[in-house]
Coordinates of N, CA and C in Angstrom, one line a residue:
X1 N -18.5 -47.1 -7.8 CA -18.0 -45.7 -7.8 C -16.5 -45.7 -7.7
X2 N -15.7 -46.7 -7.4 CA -14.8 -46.6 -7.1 C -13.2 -47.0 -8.4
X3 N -14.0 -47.5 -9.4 CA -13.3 -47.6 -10.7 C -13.7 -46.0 -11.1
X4 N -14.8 -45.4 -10.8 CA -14.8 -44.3 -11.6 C -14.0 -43.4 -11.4
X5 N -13.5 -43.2 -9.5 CA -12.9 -42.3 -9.5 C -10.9 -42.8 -9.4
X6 N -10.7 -43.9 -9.8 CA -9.5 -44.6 -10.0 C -9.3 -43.9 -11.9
X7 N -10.0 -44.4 -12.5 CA -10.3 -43.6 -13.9 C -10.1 -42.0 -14.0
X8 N -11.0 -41.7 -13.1 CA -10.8 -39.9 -12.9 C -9.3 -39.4 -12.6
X9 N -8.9 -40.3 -11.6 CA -7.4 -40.0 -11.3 C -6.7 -40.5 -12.4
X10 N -6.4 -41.5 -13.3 CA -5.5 -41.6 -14.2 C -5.8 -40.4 -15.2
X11 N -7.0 -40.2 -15.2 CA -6.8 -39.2 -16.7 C -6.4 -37.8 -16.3
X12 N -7.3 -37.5 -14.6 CA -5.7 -36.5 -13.9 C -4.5 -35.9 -13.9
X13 N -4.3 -37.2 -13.3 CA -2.7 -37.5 -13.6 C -1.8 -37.4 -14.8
X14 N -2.3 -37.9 -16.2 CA -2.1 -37.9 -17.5 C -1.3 -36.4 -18.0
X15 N -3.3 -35.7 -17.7 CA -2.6 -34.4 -17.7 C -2.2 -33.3 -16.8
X16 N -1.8 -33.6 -15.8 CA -1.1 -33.0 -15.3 C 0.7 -33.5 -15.2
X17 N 0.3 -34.6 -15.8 CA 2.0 -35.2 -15.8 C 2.9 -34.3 -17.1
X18 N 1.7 -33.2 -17.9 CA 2.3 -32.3 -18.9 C 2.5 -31.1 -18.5
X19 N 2.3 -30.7 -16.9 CA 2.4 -29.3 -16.5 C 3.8 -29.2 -15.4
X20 N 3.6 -28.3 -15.2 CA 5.4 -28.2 -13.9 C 4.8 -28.8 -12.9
X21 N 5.1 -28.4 -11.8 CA 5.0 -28.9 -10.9 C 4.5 -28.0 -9.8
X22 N 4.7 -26.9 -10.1 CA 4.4 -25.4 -9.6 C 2.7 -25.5 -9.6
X23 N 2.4 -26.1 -11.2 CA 1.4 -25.7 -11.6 C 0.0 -26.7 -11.1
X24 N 0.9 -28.1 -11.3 CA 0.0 -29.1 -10.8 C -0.2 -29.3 -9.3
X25 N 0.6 -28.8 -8.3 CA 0.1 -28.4 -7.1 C -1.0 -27.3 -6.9
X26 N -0.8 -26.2 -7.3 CA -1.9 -25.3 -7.4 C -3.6 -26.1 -8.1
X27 N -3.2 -26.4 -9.0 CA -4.4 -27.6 -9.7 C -5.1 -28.1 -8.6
X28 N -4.2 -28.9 -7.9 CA -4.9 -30.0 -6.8 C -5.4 -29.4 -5.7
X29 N -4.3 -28.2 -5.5 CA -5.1 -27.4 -3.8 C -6.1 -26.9 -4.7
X30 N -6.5 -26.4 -5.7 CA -8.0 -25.6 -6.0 C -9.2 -26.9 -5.8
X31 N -8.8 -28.2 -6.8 CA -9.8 -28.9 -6.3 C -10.2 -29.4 -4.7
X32 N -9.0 -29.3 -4.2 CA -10.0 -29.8 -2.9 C -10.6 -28.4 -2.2
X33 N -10.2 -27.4 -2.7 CA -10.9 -26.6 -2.1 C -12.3 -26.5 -2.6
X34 N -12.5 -26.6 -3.7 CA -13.7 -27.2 -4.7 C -14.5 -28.5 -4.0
X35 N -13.7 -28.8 -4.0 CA -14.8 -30.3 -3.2 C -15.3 -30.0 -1.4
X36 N -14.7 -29.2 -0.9 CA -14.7 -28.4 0.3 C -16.0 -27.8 0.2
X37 N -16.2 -26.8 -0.9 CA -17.6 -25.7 -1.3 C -18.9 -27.2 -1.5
X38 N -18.5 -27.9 -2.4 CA -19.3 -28.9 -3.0 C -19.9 -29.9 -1.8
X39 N -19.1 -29.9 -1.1 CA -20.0 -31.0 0.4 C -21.1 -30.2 0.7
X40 N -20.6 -28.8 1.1 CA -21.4 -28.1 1.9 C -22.6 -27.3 1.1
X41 N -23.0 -27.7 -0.5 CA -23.7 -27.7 -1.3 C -25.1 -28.1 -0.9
X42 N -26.1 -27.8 -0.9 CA -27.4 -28.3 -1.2 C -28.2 -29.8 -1.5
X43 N -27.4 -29.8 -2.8 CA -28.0 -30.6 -3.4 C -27.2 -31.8 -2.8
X44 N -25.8 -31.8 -2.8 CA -25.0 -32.5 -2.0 C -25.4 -33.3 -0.8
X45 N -25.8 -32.0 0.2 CA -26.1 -32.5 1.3 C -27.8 -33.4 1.6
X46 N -27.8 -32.9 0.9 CA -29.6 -33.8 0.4 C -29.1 -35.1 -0.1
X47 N -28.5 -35.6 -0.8 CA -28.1 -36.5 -1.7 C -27.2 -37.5 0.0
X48 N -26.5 -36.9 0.0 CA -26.1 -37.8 1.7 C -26.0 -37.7 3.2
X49 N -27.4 -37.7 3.3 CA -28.1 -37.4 4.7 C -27.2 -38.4 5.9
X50 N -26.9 -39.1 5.2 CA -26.3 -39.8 6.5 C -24.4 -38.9 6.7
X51 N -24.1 -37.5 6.1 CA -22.7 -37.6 6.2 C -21.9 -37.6 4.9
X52 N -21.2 -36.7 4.7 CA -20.5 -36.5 3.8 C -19.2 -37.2 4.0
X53 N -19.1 -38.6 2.6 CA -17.6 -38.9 2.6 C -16.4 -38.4 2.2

């Protein structure tokens, strides 16, 4: 899992290295707020009973 999300971040990064800077911060605070909603998901929390990493 851990190449995947090293991959996920370069291609990220890529394009966001084409936006201001204004814009790629706002980018990044929306996903973690997104990954915030997504823990506390269903299917999520079913999927890792022992705790969300």
């Amino acid at each position: 899992m851990n190449e995947a999300y090293t991959a996920m971040g370069n291609v990220m990064g890529e394009l966001l290295a084409h936006a201001d800077t204004k814009t790629a911060k706002r980018f990044a605070s929306y996903l973690l707020e997104k990954r915030k909603e997504w823990k506390s998901h269903p299917r999520v929390v079913t999927q890792h009973t022992t705790g969300n990493a």
